[in-house]
Amino acid sequence: MAEASVDLPAEILLSKRVQEMVLDKKEPPAPYKCRDDADSEDDDPISMSPIPLIDLGCLLLSTSEVPAQEIVEVLEKINAALSSWGCFQAIGHGISNLLLDKVRQISREFFAQPMEEKKKYAKTVVDFEGYGADPVPEEGQSLDWSDRLFLNVQPEDQRNYKFWPMTPESFRDVLLEYTDEMKRVTELISRAMAKSLNLDENCFLKQFGERSQLQARFNYYSPCKRPDLVLGLKPHSDGSGYTIIMQDEVGLQVLKDDKWYKIPKNPHALLVLMADQMEIMTNGIFKSPVHRVLSNSERDRISVAVFYTPEVGKEIGPEDGLVNERTPKLFKMVKDYADTHFGYYQRGMRALHTAQA
Ligand code: OGA
Ligand code: NI
């Protein structure tokens, strides 16, 4: 990981949360300005979004209850979506609307609290966990117009409850319930992805390991007067295995064939987004797409991203069943790739080339 800079201006700047700058009615300071492509934005209506939408409902039932053909069709859709887009919006995932609404509600309530309250959970500039922004970036990097609360949720012994908000009162219980659902949904999706590639259904779960990690990142995107200059989150791919995102407003975009596509608003859908480690494990078949979040001049936005990552210290690599004479190994075995990824992310770069065979 990149070493923390002791550069004073950066320290001062980062000690200020984006939400405070909004309250102060200040113009965005220079490090937040990182956009120069606003003119080229294609404002196609959200209803036209081609992001695949897949109903996972039939995968929740036992195979005797569903016609085999129906399952085959869903697996084909998953394979097609992840090979071309690297993501899909999932419905029929089995998480109740009520719980999804509660997760959005506790996120909104947490960020709406006075700064003194939120700062009880403040992270230090070099840490990941807690309330704040990314660890101190290096010179000349752009900053994101957003504030975050980042928490390790799985394995249980990796939780640092001092960062888990006491208010709103239901925060912990709702997050625990959501964590259980994320465990269930990541198992379901990991098996479905394996089957869609004609692999042993447990192969990815084995690579993620018994102590696979789940980390929740609650993102709060304040309105910004200059959405033409400032991004809520800079373009990046994720360093996890894959990521599951819920949002309450539009703003997230995925890059495909040099064009940005909006993820439509759909309050009870979850975005399943491949990250670099799934691209490695599928030997490049599933794509880890670059994505970013626009800022908005009027509306704020909440999202909760759950990163699903192989266990610490575990080597992962391309599945043997996907490597043959016609499709040679594209990646080598790697471990703790998320750390390597982060060092590059800080500089606005991708890290996948470090895993090339
Ligand atoms: C992330 C991310 C998207 C969003 O946290 O890595 O891409 O909609 N979030 O907040
Ligand atoms: Ni991301």
mmCIF file of C-alpha atoms in Angstrom, residues 25 38 57 86 108 125 136 138 140 154 190 196 204 230 235 247 276 287 290 304 330:
data_model
loop_
_atom_site.group_PDB
_atom_site.id
_atom_site.type_symbol
_atom_site.label_atom_id
_atom_site.label_comp_id
_atom_site.label_asym_id
_atom_site.label_seq_id
_atom_site.Cartn_x
_atom_site.Cartn_y
_atom_site.Cartn_z
ATOM 1 C CA LYS A 25 -21.130 26.636 0.511
ATOM 2 C CA ALA A 38 -18.566 16.454 -19.459
ATOM 3 C CA GLY A 57 -35.696 -16.271 -8.584
ATOM 4 C CA GLY A 86 -18.989 -7.445 -16.320
ATOM 5 C CA ARG A 108 -29.376 8.154 5.205
ATOM 6 C CA VAL A 125 -6.038 9.198 7.415
ATOM 7 C CA VAL A 136 -4.227 10.018 2.238
ATOM 8 C CA GLU A 138 -0.278 10.920 -3.059
ATOM 9 C CA GLY A 140 -1.469 15.485 -7.488
ATOM 10 C CA GLN A 154 -17.013 -10.841 7.721
ATOM 11 C CA SER A 190 -20.679 -17.779 -6.905
ATOM 12 C CA SER A 196 -22.656 -20.905 -16.147
ATOM 13 C CA PHE A 204 -15.149 -20.178 -6.822
ATOM 14 C CA VAL A 230 -16.059 17.018 -10.117
ATOM 15 C CA PRO A 235 -13.065 5.878 -12.602
ATOM 16 C CA GLN A 247 -28.188 2.617 -4.645
ATOM 17 C CA ASP A 276 -10.393 -7.854 -10.813
ATOM 18 C CA LYS A 287 -14.733 -8.647 -17.234
ATOM 19 C CA VAL A 290 -14.248 0.390 -15.012
ATOM 20 C CA VAL A 304 -23.937 0.654 -0.132
ATOM 21 C CA LEU A 330 -3.698 -15.178 -18.933
#
